[in-house]
Amino acid sequence: ASVSDVSQIAAEARPTVAHHFDDLEQQHEANTLGMWVFLTTEVLFFGGTFLGYLVFRSLYTHAFGEASRHLNVPLGTANTALLLCSSLAMVLAVYFVRQDRKPTAVMLLLLTAALGTAFLGIKAVEWIVDWNEGLVPGLNWLVTGPNANQEELFFVLYFTMTGLHAIHMIIGIGVVVLAALWLLRKRHVAQMFTNIEMIGLYWHFVDIVWVFLFPLLYLINLHG
C-alpha cells in the first residue's frame, strides 16, 4: 500500500470529532462527564431504596434475618460471580475496541450480554421458587407467625430492589447487544471507543449495585 493509503486508513481508524467540540480530548471529557452525571442520578435513585431497607432492617432486625433465610445463597453467589465475570469481559471489550481489534471486541461484548442473560435466568429461577414457597407479598404470601408482617416487608423490599436491578440489567443487555451489532458494521471500531466506554461505565454501575444488594439481602447476620 502507498503512503497515502496508509494515512487514509489511519485517519479512518481515529475517532471522529463532533463539530461542537474542539478536539478528541474535549469530546471524551464531555461524554464522560455526562455519563457520570447520569450515573449520579441513578445512585440517588437506588440510594433511596437502600436507605429505606436499612431503616426497616434496623427496626426489625430479627424478622429480616428470618426472612433472609428463605433466599438461596448459592444461587445469589453464582449470580455475583457471573456479574463480576461480565464486568471483566466488558473491560476487555473496551480495551480491544481501543486497539481496533473488531472480532475480539464484538465477541467480548456478546459474552458480556450472555453472562448478563444467565444472571437474569438464575434470578427468574429464584423468583419462581419464591412463588412456589408462598413468599410473594400481596399475591402469594403463606408465611405465618408473630413476625409474618415484618418478614413480608422484607420481601416487598427484596422484590422491589432486585426487580429494579433486573430492569437495569435488561436495558444494559439490550444496549450491549446493539453495540456489538453496531461494531460489526464498522470497518474501524476504534472510532467507537468513547461510546463503548460509556456503555461500559453503565454496565459496571449495574454490577456494583448487585455487589451491594447481595450481602444486604442474602448475607444478613441471622443472629442479630
PDB file of C-alpha atoms in Angstrom:
ATOM      1  CA  ALA A   1       0.000   0.000   0.000  1.00  0.00           C
ATOM      2  CA  SER A   2       1.136   3.545  -0.710  1.00  0.00           C
ATOM      3  CA  VAL A   3       1.888   6.083   1.984  1.00  0.00           C
ATOM      4  CA  SER A   4      -1.337   7.908   1.146  1.00  0.00           C
ATOM      5  CA  ASP A   5      -3.360   4.708   1.543  1.00  0.00           C
ATOM      6  CA  VAL A   6      -1.802   4.012   4.938  1.00  0.00           C
ATOM      7  CA  SER A   7      -2.511   7.571   6.031  1.00  0.00           C
ATOM      8  CA  GLN A   8      -6.127   7.261   4.927  1.00  0.00           C
ATOM      9  CA  ILE A   9      -6.602   4.003   6.826  1.00  0.00           C
ATOM     10  CA  ALA A  10      -5.076   5.549   9.956  1.00  0.00           C
ATOM     11  CA  ALA A  11      -7.359   8.570   9.637  1.00  0.00           C
ATOM     12  CA  GLU A  12     -10.427   6.344   9.279  1.00  0.00           C
ATOM     13  CA  ALA A  13      -9.453   4.408  12.391  1.00  0.00           C
ATOM     14  CA  ARG A  14      -9.279   7.529  14.550  1.00  0.00           C
ATOM     15  CA  PRO A  15     -12.426   8.604  16.404  1.00  0.00           C
ATOM     16  CA  THR A  16     -14.241  11.461  14.727  1.00  0.00           C
ATOM     17  CA  VAL A  17     -14.717  14.787  16.477  1.00  0.00           C
ATOM     18  CA  ALA A  18     -18.224  16.260  16.509  1.00  0.00           C
ATOM     19  CA  HIS A  19     -18.466  19.784  15.142  1.00  0.00           C
ATOM     20  CA  HIS A  20     -19.281  21.324  18.538  1.00  0.00           C
ATOM     21  CA  PHE A  21     -16.041  20.058  20.149  1.00  0.00           C
ATOM     22  CA  ASP A  22     -12.547  21.454  19.680  1.00  0.00           C
ATOM     23  CA  ASP A  23     -10.721  18.140  19.859  1.00  0.00           C
ATOM     24  CA  LEU A  24     -10.991  14.486  20.869  1.00  0.00           C
ATOM     25  CA  GLU A  25      -9.923  15.150  24.451  1.00  0.00           C
ATOM     26  CA  GLN A  26     -12.677  17.712  24.972  1.00  0.00           C
ATOM     27  CA  GLN A  27     -15.232  15.405  23.382  1.00  0.00           C
ATOM     28  CA  HIS A  28     -14.174  12.479  25.561  1.00  0.00           C
ATOM     29  CA  GLU A  29     -14.259  14.578  28.741  1.00  0.00           C
ATOM     30  CA  ALA A  30     -17.731  15.914  27.898  1.00  0.00           C
ATOM     31  CA  ASN A  31     -19.095  12.425  27.228  1.00  0.00           C
ATOM     32  CA  THR A  32     -17.550  11.075  30.415  1.00  0.00           C
ATOM     33  CA  LEU A  33     -18.945  13.941  32.483  1.00  0.00           C
ATOM     34  CA  GLY A  34     -22.389  13.419  31.004  1.00  0.00           C
ATOM     35  CA  MET A  35     -22.337   9.719  31.834  1.00  0.00           C
ATOM     36  CA  TRP A  36     -21.177  10.339  35.392  1.00  0.00           C
ATOM     37  CA  VAL A  37     -23.950  12.894  35.895  1.00  0.00           C
ATOM     38  CA  PHE A  38     -26.445  10.282  34.682  1.00  0.00           C
ATOM     39  CA  LEU A  39     -24.954   7.644  36.967  1.00  0.00           C
ATOM     40  CA  THR A  40     -25.168  10.078  39.877  1.00  0.00           C
ATOM     41  CA  THR A  41     -28.930  10.308  39.362  1.00  0.00           C
ATOM     42  CA  GLU A  42     -29.017   6.501  39.317  1.00  0.00           C
ATOM     43  CA  VAL A  43     -27.099   6.401  42.601  1.00  0.00           C
ATOM     44  CA  LEU A  44     -29.696   8.722  44.132  1.00  0.00           C
ATOM     45  CA  PHE A  45     -32.474   6.531  42.724  1.00  0.00           C
ATOM     46  CA  PHE A  46     -31.102   3.301  44.161  1.00  0.00           C
ATOM     47  CA  GLY A  47     -29.892   5.112  47.273  1.00  0.00           C
ATOM     48  CA  GLY A  48     -33.489   5.768  48.307  1.00  0.00           C
ATOM     49  CA  THR A  49     -34.320   2.078  48.231  1.00  0.00           C
ATOM     50  CA  PHE A  50     -31.123   1.205  50.103  1.00  0.00           C
ATOM     51  CA  LEU A  51     -31.877   3.792  52.768  1.00  0.00           C
ATOM     52  CA  GLY A  52     -35.429   2.521  53.228  1.00  0.00           C
ATOM     53  CA  TYR A  53     -34.154  -1.031  53.514  1.00  0.00           C
ATOM     54  CA  LEU A  54     -31.527  -0.110  56.117  1.00  0.00           C
ATOM     55  CA  VAL A  55     -34.062   1.812  58.226  1.00  0.00           C
ATOM     56  CA  PHE A  56     -36.516  -1.093  58.341  1.00  0.00           C
ATOM     57  CA  ARG A  57     -33.745  -3.605  58.852  1.00  0.00           C
ATOM     58  CA  SER A  58     -32.612  -1.691  61.949  1.00  0.00           C
ATOM     59  CA  LEU A  59     -36.197  -1.699  63.229  1.00  0.00           C
ATOM     60  CA  TYR A  60     -36.935  -5.368  62.523  1.00  0.00           C
ATOM     61  CA  THR A  61     -33.505  -6.983  62.671  1.00  0.00           C
ATOM     62  CA  HIS A  62     -34.658 -10.418  63.813  1.00  0.00           C
ATOM     63  CA  ALA A  63     -37.591 -10.637  61.392  1.00  0.00           C
ATOM     64  CA  PHE A  64     -35.442  -9.563  58.446  1.00  0.00           C
ATOM     65  CA  GLY A  65     -32.857 -12.165  59.420  1.00  0.00           C
ATOM     66  CA  GLU A  66     -35.503 -14.873  59.482  1.00  0.00           C
ATOM     67  CA  ALA A  67     -36.897 -13.744  56.125  1.00  0.00           C
ATOM     68  CA  SER A  68     -33.426 -13.770  54.605  1.00  0.00           C
ATOM     69  CA  ARG A  69     -33.122 -17.483  55.460  1.00  0.00           C
ATOM     70  CA  HIS A  70     -35.579 -18.184  52.619  1.00  0.00           C
ATOM     71  CA  LEU A  71     -33.197 -16.771  49.989  1.00  0.00           C
ATOM     72  CA  ASN A  72     -30.935 -19.112  48.056  1.00  0.00           C
ATOM     73  CA  VAL A  73     -27.377 -18.084  48.923  1.00  0.00           C
ATOM     74  CA  PRO A  74     -25.656 -20.463  46.418  1.00  0.00           C
ATOM     75  CA  LEU A  75     -27.706 -19.031  43.534  1.00  0.00           C
ATOM     76  CA  GLY A  76     -27.034 -15.498  44.735  1.00  0.00           C
ATOM     77  CA  THR A  77     -23.335 -16.281  44.915  1.00  0.00           C
ATOM     78  CA  ALA A  78     -23.391 -17.748  41.408  1.00  0.00           C
ATOM     79  CA  ASN A  79     -25.065 -14.598  40.127  1.00  0.00           C
ATOM     80  CA  THR A  80     -22.436 -12.443  41.814  1.00  0.00           C
ATOM     81  CA  ALA A  81     -19.697 -14.437  40.090  1.00  0.00           C
ATOM     82  CA  LEU A  82     -21.470 -14.090  36.737  1.00  0.00           C
ATOM     83  CA  LEU A  83     -21.661 -10.320  37.019  1.00  0.00           C
ATOM     84  CA  LEU A  84     -18.040  -9.987  38.117  1.00  0.00           C
ATOM     85  CA  CYS A  85     -17.023 -12.033  35.071  1.00  0.00           C
ATOM     86  CA  SER A  86     -19.251  -9.889  32.869  1.00  0.00           C
ATOM     87  CA  SER A  87     -17.526  -6.744  34.128  1.00  0.00           C
ATOM     88  CA  LEU A  88     -14.157  -8.288  33.253  1.00  0.00           C
ATOM     89  CA  ALA A  89     -15.445  -9.112  29.770  1.00  0.00           C
ATOM     90  CA  MET A  90     -16.665  -5.532  29.359  1.00  0.00           C
ATOM     91  CA  VAL A  91     -13.308  -4.088  30.449  1.00  0.00           C
ATOM     92  CA  LEU A  92     -11.555  -6.269  27.883  1.00  0.00           C
ATOM     93  CA  ALA A  93     -14.091  -5.307  25.208  1.00  0.00           C
ATOM     94  CA  VAL A  94     -13.364  -1.612  25.779  1.00  0.00           C
ATOM     95  CA  TYR A  95      -9.632  -2.330  25.600  1.00  0.00           C
ATOM     96  CA  PHE A  96      -9.859  -4.225  22.313  1.00  0.00           C
ATOM     97  CA  VAL A  97     -12.130  -1.577  20.797  1.00  0.00           C
ATOM     98  CA  ARG A  98      -9.423   0.950  21.538  1.00  0.00           C
ATOM     99  CA  GLN A  99      -6.907  -1.379  19.884  1.00  0.00           C
ATOM    100  CA  ASP A 100      -9.221  -1.562  16.835  1.00  0.00           C
ATOM    101  CA  ARG A 101      -9.486  -5.343  17.171  1.00  0.00           C
ATOM    102  CA  LYS A 102     -13.030  -5.740  15.974  1.00  0.00           C
ATOM    103  CA  PRO A 103     -13.638  -9.551  16.142  1.00  0.00           C
ATOM    104  CA  THR A 104     -12.330  -9.822  19.706  1.00  0.00           C
ATOM    105  CA  ALA A 105     -14.236  -6.747  20.860  1.00  0.00           C
ATOM    106  CA  VAL A 106     -17.511  -7.983  19.379  1.00  0.00           C
ATOM    107  CA  MET A 107     -17.021 -11.425  20.908  1.00  0.00           C
ATOM    108  CA  LEU A 108     -16.398  -9.929  24.343  1.00  0.00           C
ATOM    109  CA  LEU A 109     -19.457  -7.676  24.111  1.00  0.00           C
ATOM    110  CA  LEU A 110     -21.611 -10.676  23.225  1.00  0.00           C
ATOM    111  CA  LEU A 111     -20.036 -12.614  26.114  1.00  0.00           C
ATOM    112  CA  THR A 112     -20.915  -9.743  28.432  1.00  0.00           C
ATOM    113  CA  ALA A 113     -24.527  -9.857  27.264  1.00  0.00           C
ATOM    114  CA  ALA A 114     -24.609 -13.653  27.592  1.00  0.00           C
ATOM    115  CA  LEU A 115     -23.381 -13.522  31.187  1.00  0.00           C
ATOM    116  CA  GLY A 116     -25.981 -10.863  31.973  1.00  0.00           C
ATOM    117  CA  THR A 117     -28.683 -13.041  30.422  1.00  0.00           C
ATOM    118  CA  ALA A 118     -27.514 -16.002  32.520  1.00  0.00           C
ATOM    119  CA  PHE A 119     -27.817 -13.764  35.593  1.00  0.00           C
ATOM    120  CA  LEU A 120     -31.421 -12.947  34.720  1.00  0.00           C
ATOM    121  CA  GLY A 121     -32.146 -16.635  34.119  1.00  0.00           C
ATOM    122  CA  ILE A 122     -30.930 -17.573  37.588  1.00  0.00           C
ATOM    123  CA  LYS A 123     -32.844 -14.653  39.083  1.00  0.00           C
ATOM    124  CA  ALA A 124     -36.014 -15.875  37.338  1.00  0.00           C
ATOM    125  CA  VAL A 125     -35.482 -19.340  38.844  1.00  0.00           C
ATOM    126  CA  GLU A 126     -35.173 -17.743  42.297  1.00  0.00           C
ATOM    127  CA  TRP A 127     -38.406 -15.807  41.816  1.00  0.00           C
ATOM    128  CA  ILE A 128     -40.244 -18.944  40.682  1.00  0.00           C
ATOM    129  CA  VAL A 129     -39.049 -20.756  43.813  1.00  0.00           C
ATOM    130  CA  ASP A 130     -40.201 -17.790  45.913  1.00  0.00           C
ATOM    131  CA  TRP A 131     -43.631 -18.045  44.316  1.00  0.00           C
ATOM    132  CA  ASN A 132     -43.858 -21.776  44.908  1.00  0.00           C
ATOM    133  CA  GLU A 133     -42.918 -21.288  48.554  1.00  0.00           C
ATOM    134  CA  GLY A 134     -45.530 -18.569  49.070  1.00  0.00           C
ATOM    135  CA  LEU A 135     -43.075 -15.723  49.523  1.00  0.00           C
ATOM    136  CA  VAL A 136     -44.619 -13.143  47.187  1.00  0.00           C
ATOM    137  CA  PRO A 137     -46.260 -10.310  49.162  1.00  0.00           C
ATOM    138  CA  GLY A 138     -49.792  -9.413  48.156  1.00  0.00           C
ATOM    139  CA  LEU A 139     -50.108 -12.237  45.629  1.00  0.00           C
ATOM    140  CA  ASN A 140     -48.973 -15.458  47.236  1.00  0.00           C
ATOM    141  CA  TRP A 141     -47.932 -14.952  50.847  1.00  0.00           C
ATOM    142  CA  LEU A 142     -48.166 -18.049  53.031  1.00  0.00           C
ATOM    143  CA  VAL A 143     -45.765 -17.210  55.857  1.00  0.00           C
ATOM    144  CA  THR A 144     -47.329 -17.244  59.318  1.00  0.00           C
ATOM    145  CA  GLY A 145     -46.079 -16.447  62.791  1.00  0.00           C
ATOM    146  CA  PRO A 146     -45.579 -13.449  65.048  1.00  0.00           C
ATOM    147  CA  ASN A 147     -43.153 -11.766  62.623  1.00  0.00           C
ATOM    148  CA  ALA A 148     -45.036 -12.544  59.416  1.00  0.00           C
ATOM    149  CA  ASN A 149     -45.823  -8.883  58.680  1.00  0.00           C
ATOM    150  CA  GLN A 150     -42.224  -7.783  59.146  1.00  0.00           C
ATOM    151  CA  GLU A 151     -40.969 -10.676  57.021  1.00  0.00           C
ATOM    152  CA  GLU A 152     -43.450  -9.685  54.323  1.00  0.00           C
ATOM    153  CA  LEU A 153     -41.978  -6.177  54.412  1.00  0.00           C
ATOM    154  CA  PHE A 154     -38.544  -7.693  53.815  1.00  0.00           C
ATOM    155  CA  PHE A 155     -39.809  -9.421  50.684  1.00  0.00           C
ATOM    156  CA  VAL A 156     -41.547  -6.265  49.481  1.00  0.00           C
ATOM    157  CA  LEU A 157     -38.165  -4.565  49.605  1.00  0.00           C
ATOM    158  CA  TYR A 158     -36.409  -7.622  48.169  1.00  0.00           C
ATOM    159  CA  PHE A 159     -38.642  -7.802  45.084  1.00  0.00           C
ATOM    160  CA  THR A 160     -38.556  -4.024  44.635  1.00  0.00           C
ATOM    161  CA  MET A 161     -34.773  -3.793  44.765  1.00  0.00           C
ATOM    162  CA  THR A 162     -33.981  -6.902  42.738  1.00  0.00           C
ATOM    163  CA  GLY A 163     -36.763  -6.047  40.276  1.00  0.00           C
ATOM    164  CA  LEU A 164     -35.378  -2.559  39.657  1.00  0.00           C
ATOM    165  CA  HIS A 165     -31.918  -4.048  39.256  1.00  0.00           C
ATOM    166  CA  ALA A 166     -33.238  -6.619  36.764  1.00  0.00           C
ATOM    167  CA  ILE A 167     -34.838  -3.840  34.687  1.00  0.00           C
ATOM    168  CA  HIS A 168     -31.479  -2.070  34.532  1.00  0.00           C
ATOM    169  CA  MET A 169     -29.835  -5.359  33.555  1.00  0.00           C
ATOM    170  CA  ILE A 170     -32.309  -5.868  30.705  1.00  0.00           C
ATOM    171  CA  ILE A 171     -31.596  -2.352  29.440  1.00  0.00           C
ATOM    172  CA  GLY A 172     -27.853  -2.965  29.732  1.00  0.00           C
ATOM    173  CA  ILE A 173     -28.020  -6.264  27.855  1.00  0.00           C
ATOM    174  CA  GLY A 174     -30.003  -4.647  25.052  1.00  0.00           C
ATOM    175  CA  VAL A 175     -27.538  -1.767  24.728  1.00  0.00           C
ATOM    176  CA  VAL A 176     -24.514  -4.107  24.774  1.00  0.00           C
ATOM    177  CA  VAL A 177     -26.015  -6.322  22.041  1.00  0.00           C
ATOM    178  CA  LEU A 178     -26.830  -3.266  19.925  1.00  0.00           C
ATOM    179  CA  ALA A 179     -23.267  -2.034  20.441  1.00  0.00           C
ATOM    180  CA  ALA A 180     -21.890  -5.372  19.225  1.00  0.00           C
ATOM    181  CA  LEU A 181     -24.082  -5.221  16.121  1.00  0.00           C
ATOM    182  CA  TRP A 182     -23.044  -1.608  15.634  1.00  0.00           C
ATOM    183  CA  LEU A 183     -19.365  -2.555  15.697  1.00  0.00           C
ATOM    184  CA  LEU A 184     -19.949  -5.293  13.147  1.00  0.00           C
ATOM    185  CA  ARG A 185     -20.987  -2.621  10.652  1.00  0.00           C
ATOM    186  CA  LYS A 186     -17.841  -0.570  11.221  1.00  0.00           C
ATOM    187  CA  ARG A 187     -14.580  -1.046   9.398  1.00  0.00           C
ATOM    188  CA  HIS A 188     -12.581   0.519  12.238  1.00  0.00           C
ATOM    189  CA  VAL A 189     -14.114   0.048  15.686  1.00  0.00           C
ATOM    190  CA  ALA A 190     -11.575   2.352  17.356  1.00  0.00           C
ATOM    191  CA  GLN A 191     -13.814   5.190  16.169  1.00  0.00           C
ATOM    192  CA  MET A 192     -16.437   3.987  18.642  1.00  0.00           C
ATOM    193  CA  PHE A 193     -14.141   3.793  21.669  1.00  0.00           C
ATOM    194  CA  THR A 194     -15.808   6.585  23.647  1.00  0.00           C
ATOM    195  CA  ASN A 195     -19.293   5.191  23.031  1.00  0.00           C
ATOM    196  CA  ILE A 196     -18.310   1.703  24.153  1.00  0.00           C
ATOM    197  CA  GLU A 197     -16.503   3.091  27.173  1.00  0.00           C
ATOM    198  CA  MET A 198     -19.682   4.929  28.248  1.00  0.00           C
ATOM    199  CA  ILE A 199     -21.709   1.723  27.854  1.00  0.00           C
ATOM    200  CA  GLY A 200     -19.076   0.002  29.966  1.00  0.00           C
ATOM    201  CA  LEU A 201     -19.492   2.559  32.748  1.00  0.00           C
ATOM    202  CA  TYR A 202     -23.232   1.879  32.838  1.00  0.00           C
ATOM    203  CA  TRP A 203     -22.648  -1.874  32.914  1.00  0.00           C
ATOM    204  CA  HIS A 204     -20.155  -1.604  35.780  1.00  0.00           C
ATOM    205  CA  PHE A 205     -22.598   0.556  37.733  1.00  0.00           C
ATOM    206  CA  VAL A 206     -25.338  -2.057  37.444  1.00  0.00           C
ATOM    207  CA  ASP A 207     -22.885  -4.734  38.554  1.00  0.00           C
ATOM    208  CA  ILE A 208     -21.817  -2.662  41.560  1.00  0.00           C
ATOM    209  CA  VAL A 209     -25.444  -2.261  42.619  1.00  0.00           C
ATOM    210  CA  TRP A 210     -25.740  -6.050  42.781  1.00  0.00           C
ATOM    211  CA  VAL A 211     -22.486  -6.292  44.748  1.00  0.00           C
ATOM    212  CA  PHE A 212     -24.228  -4.223  47.433  1.00  0.00           C
ATOM    213  CA  LEU A 213     -27.594  -5.976  47.114  1.00  0.00           C
ATOM    214  CA  PHE A 214     -26.127  -9.447  47.579  1.00  0.00           C
ATOM    215  CA  PRO A 215     -24.752  -9.042  51.131  1.00  0.00           C
ATOM    216  CA  LEU A 216     -27.599  -6.769  52.248  1.00  0.00           C
ATOM    217  CA  LEU A 217     -30.290  -9.247  51.227  1.00  0.00           C
ATOM    218  CA  TYR A 218     -28.624 -12.662  51.314  1.00  0.00           C
ATOM    219  CA  LEU A 219     -25.934 -12.407  53.973  1.00  0.00           C
ATOM    220  CA  ILE A 220     -27.757 -10.790  56.886  1.00  0.00           C
ATOM    221  CA  ASN A 221     -26.439 -11.630  60.341  1.00  0.00           C
ATOM    222  CA  LEU A 222     -29.195 -14.045  61.290  1.00  0.00           C
ATOM    223  CA  HIS A 223     -28.349 -13.795  64.952  1.00  0.00           C
ATOM    224  CA  GLY A 224     -28.509 -10.005  65.055  1.00  0.00           C
TER     225      GLY A 224
END
